[in-house]
Coordinates of C-alpha atoms in Angstrom, one line a residue:
M10 CA 0.0 0.1 0.4
K11 CA 1.1 3.4 -1.0
I12 CA 1.2 6.2 1.5
T13 CA 1.2 9.7 0.4
C14 CA 1.9 12.8 3.0
H15 CA -1.1 15.3 1.5
M16 CA -1.1 18.8 3.4
I17 CA -1.3 22.5 2.7
M18 CA 0.6 25.4 4.7
S19 CA 1.1 28.7 4.4
V20 CA 4.8 30.0 2.8
D21 CA 5.9 30.1 6.2
G22 CA 5.1 26.1 6.5
R23 CA 2.0 27.0 9.1
L24 CA -0.7 24.5 8.9
I25 CA -3.7 26.7 10.3
S26 CA -5.6 28.2 7.6
K27 CA -7.1 31.1 9.8
Y28 CA -4.2 32.5 10.7
W29 CA -2.5 32.9 7.2
S30 CA -2.6 36.4 5.3
P31 CA -5.7 37.0 3.3
L32 CA -5.0 36.3 -0.4
Y33 CA -4.2 38.4 -3.3
N34 CA -6.0 36.5 -5.8
A35 CA -8.7 35.0 -4.2
S36 CA -10.7 33.6 -7.0
S37 CA -9.3 29.6 -5.1
S38 CA -10.3 29.0 -2.1
V39 CA -8.5 26.7 0.3
T40 CA -10.8 23.9 -0.2
E41 CA -11.4 24.2 -4.1
V42 CA -7.2 23.6 -4.8
Y43 CA -6.7 21.3 -1.9
E44 CA -9.6 19.4 -2.7
A45 CA -8.7 19.2 -6.8
A46 CA -5.3 18.2 -6.0
D47 CA -6.6 15.3 -3.5
A48 CA -9.0 14.2 -6.8
K49 CA -5.7 13.9 -8.7
L50 CA -3.9 11.9 -6.3
S51 CA -6.8 9.2 -7.1
A52 CA -6.7 7.3 -3.7
D53 CA -8.7 4.8 -1.4
G54 CA -9.4 7.5 1.0
W55 CA -7.5 9.4 3.5
I56 CA -6.0 9.1 7.2
V57 CA -6.0 11.5 9.9
G58 CA -5.5 11.5 13.9
R59 CA -8.3 12.0 16.4
K60 CA -7.8 15.6 17.1
T61 CA -8.0 16.3 12.9
M62 CA -11.1 13.6 12.8
A63 CA -13.0 15.7 15.9
E64 CA -12.8 18.7 14.3
Y65 CA -13.1 17.9 10.5
G66 CA -16.5 15.7 11.7
A67 CA -17.4 18.1 14.2
D68 CA -21.4 16.9 13.1
V69 CA -21.3 13.2 13.3
V70 CA -18.5 13.0 15.9
E71 CA -17.9 13.7 19.5
E72 CA -14.6 13.8 21.6
K73 CA -15.2 12.4 25.1
E74 CA -13.5 10.4 28.2
P75 CA -12.1 7.0 27.3
M76 CA -15.0 4.5 28.3
E77 CA -14.4 2.5 31.8
G78 CA -15.4 -1.4 32.3
H79 CA -13.6 -4.9 30.6
K80 CA -10.7 -4.7 28.1
T81 CA -11.8 -6.3 25.0
M82 CA -11.0 -9.9 23.8
Q83 CA -12.7 -8.8 20.3
T84 CA -9.7 -7.7 18.6
N85 CA -10.3 -8.5 15.1
T86 CA -11.3 -6.2 12.1
F87 CA -15.1 -5.1 12.3
I88 CA -16.5 -3.9 9.0
G89 CA -19.0 -2.1 9.3
K90 CA -21.2 -0.1 6.8
R91 CA -19.1 1.2 4.1
E92 CA -21.4 0.1 0.9
G93 CA -18.5 0.9 -1.5
R94 CA -17.2 4.6 0.0
P95 CA -14.0 5.6 0.0
L96 CA -12.6 5.7 3.9
A97 CA -11.9 8.2 6.7
V98 CA -9.3 6.7 9.3
V99 CA -8.8 8.0 12.6
F100 CA -5.7 6.5 14.7
D101 CA -7.9 6.6 17.8
I102 CA -5.8 4.4 20.0
Q103 CA -7.7 5.6 23.4
G104 CA -11.2 5.0 21.7
R105 CA -12.5 8.6 22.5
L106 CA -14.3 9.4 19.4
H107 CA -18.0 8.7 19.5
Y108 CA -19.7 8.9 16.4
K109 CA -23.7 9.5 15.1
S110 CA -23.5 8.2 11.8
P111 CA -20.9 5.7 10.0
T112 CA -20.3 8.1 7.0
L113 CA -19.3 11.4 7.2
P114 CA -21.1 14.5 5.5
S115 CA -18.2 14.4 2.6
G116 CA -19.2 11.0 1.8
E117 CA -16.2 9.1 3.5
H118 CA -17.4 6.1 5.9
I119 CA -15.4 5.9 9.0
V120 CA -12.9 3.7 9.8
A121 CA -11.1 3.6 13.7
V122 CA -7.6 2.6 14.5
L123 CA -7.8 1.0 18.1
G124 CA -5.3 0.2 20.7
S125 CA -6.3 -2.8 21.9
H126 CA -6.9 -1.9 25.8
V127 CA -10.2 -0.1 24.7
T128 CA -13.4 -1.4 25.7
R129 CA -16.1 -4.4 24.4
A130 CA -18.6 -1.9 25.2
Y131 CA -16.8 0.6 23.1
Q132 CA -16.7 -1.4 20.4
K133 CA -20.3 -2.9 20.6
E134 CA -21.3 1.3 20.5
L135 CA -19.5 1.4 16.7
E136 CA -20.8 -1.7 15.7
E137 CA -24.5 -0.6 16.7
I138 CA -23.5 2.8 14.6
G139 CA -22.1 1.1 11.6
V140 CA -18.4 2.2 11.8
S141 CA -16.0 -0.2 11.3
Y142 CA -12.8 -0.8 13.5
I143 CA -9.3 -1.6 13.5
M144 CA -7.4 -3.3 16.3
R145 CA -3.9 -3.2 16.2
T146 CA -1.6 -5.8 17.5
P147 CA 0.7 -4.5 20.9
G148 CA 4.3 -3.8 19.6
S149 CA 6.5 -0.9 19.5
K150 CA 4.7 2.0 18.3
L151 CA 6.3 0.8 14.6
E152 CA 5.0 -2.2 14.6
E153 CA 1.4 -1.5 16.0
T154 CA 1.1 1.4 13.6
Q155 CA 2.6 -1.2 10.6
S156 CA -0.2 -4.2 11.6
A157 CA -3.2 -1.3 11.0
L158 CA -1.6 -0.6 8.0
K159 CA -1.7 -4.5 6.9
H160 CA -5.1 -5.0 8.3
L161 CA -6.1 -1.9 6.4
E162 CA -4.8 -3.0 3.1
Q163 CA -6.1 -6.6 3.5
D164 CA -9.6 -6.2 4.6
F165 CA -10.3 -2.9 3.3
N166 CA -8.3 -3.5 -0.4
V167 CA -6.8 -0.7 0.3
K168 CA -4.4 -0.3 -2.7
H169 CA -3.3 4.4 -1.7
M170 CA -4.4 6.8 1.3
L171 CA -3.4 9.9 1.6
L172 CA -2.2 11.2 5.0
E173 CA -3.6 14.2 5.8
G174 CA -2.7 15.5 9.6
G175 CA -2.7 16.9 11.7
A176 CA 1.2 17.8 11.9
I177 CA 2.5 15.3 15.1
T178 CA 0.4 12.0 12.7
C179 CA 2.3 13.3 10.0
G180 CA 5.7 13.9 11.8
N181 CA 4.6 10.3 13.4
F182 CA 4.5 8.3 10.2
L183 CA 7.7 10.1 8.3
Q184 CA 9.8 9.3 11.6
M185 CA 9.0 5.5 11.4
G186 CA 9.4 5.5 7.5
L187 CA 6.1 4.7 6.7
V188 CA 5.8 7.5 4.0
D189 CA 6.1 7.1 0.2
E190 CA 5.3 10.1 -1.2
L191 CA 4.8 13.8 0.3
S192 CA 2.3 16.3 -1.7
M193 CA 2.7 19.9 -0.4
I194 CA 0.1 22.5 -1.5
V195 CA 1.6 25.8 -0.8
Y196 CA -0.5 28.9 0.2
P197 CA 0.2 31.9 -1.3
G198 CA -0.1 33.7 2.0
L199 CA 1.5 33.8 5.8
D200 CA 1.8 33.3 9.0
G201 CA 4.0 34.7 11.6
E202 CA 3.2 33.0 14.6
S203 CA 6.1 31.1 15.9
G204 CA 3.3 29.6 18.7
H205 CA 1.5 28.0 16.0
P206 CA 2.0 24.4 14.6
S207 CA 4.0 24.0 11.6
V208 CA 2.9 21.1 8.7
I209 CA 4.5 18.0 9.8
E210 CA 6.0 18.2 13.4
C211 CA 8.1 15.9 15.7
Q212 CA 8.2 15.4 19.6
G213 CA 10.8 14.6 21.6
V214 CA 13.2 13.3 19.2
V215 CA 16.8 14.6 17.8
E216 CA 16.9 14.8 13.9
P217 CA 13.3 12.7 13.8
L218 CA 13.3 13.3 9.8
K219 CA 17.0 13.0 8.4
K220 CA 16.8 10.0 7.2
N221 CA 13.8 11.5 4.4
R222 CA 15.8 12.1 1.2
L223 CA 13.1 14.2 -1.0
E224 CA 12.9 13.7 -4.9
L225 CA 11.1 16.1 -6.7
I226 CA 8.8 14.6 -9.1
D227 CA 6.3 17.4 -9.7
C228 CA 5.8 21.0 -9.3
E229 CA 2.8 23.8 -10.4
T230 CA 1.1 26.2 -9.6
V231 CA -2.6 25.7 -9.2
G232 CA -5.6 27.9 -8.6
S233 CA -5.0 31.6 -7.8
G234 CA -1.1 31.5 -6.8
Y235 CA -0.7 28.6 -5.1
V236 CA 2.2 25.8 -5.6
W237 CA 2.0 22.3 -5.3
L238 CA 4.9 20.5 -5.0
H239 CA 5.1 16.8 -5.0
Y240 CA 7.9 14.2 -4.1
N241 CA 9.5 10.9 -4.1
I242 CA 10.6 9.7 -0.5
H243 CA 14.1 8.0 0.0
R244 CA 15.7 6.6 2.9

């Protein structure tokens, strides 16, 4: 399975669009440009972290404290009401997200990647709603993530996924060597606030991404002054 990290950032590398300076030529919105590039990448769906899913799916997703109760013994993948839809995969290891629907308003079917310590009651809640889930096999962070991706590929017939945030999730995948391509759209504006997150971040590791060598495979201007950069990643 191929994974492409697909993100959009300001010229100074910041992630949160509400802080960016206004467009000089506003004929193309951030959403229009990003989604047009997304469609050209022809993936089976996308991967995000818990915080990004909670924000993006606010109409059907609610974040709470993890459910208490007996830890699950059910470790098989559950395939819910997909109905041929593309996938929205969320790494929610503690099981904090609760759903009103198995489908996001944008049309993707939700697949939750869970840790082995979630409760059976939480799994049953997902099953009743129709949300799919994958149980990670316990191990190192790399081993657990690889096991989840293997189930995603085998159980959902996935060939290509877009990794779409947040910054820490993208940083973790890149640090573990799990990303094959980098697709980066540069918004023609600035942020400048030192406390705002950059588009890719790693925590607690010295030189975490030094092994990632980028080979430019495409560069084009899109929308009203955006630049789309596409790289292969070599290690």
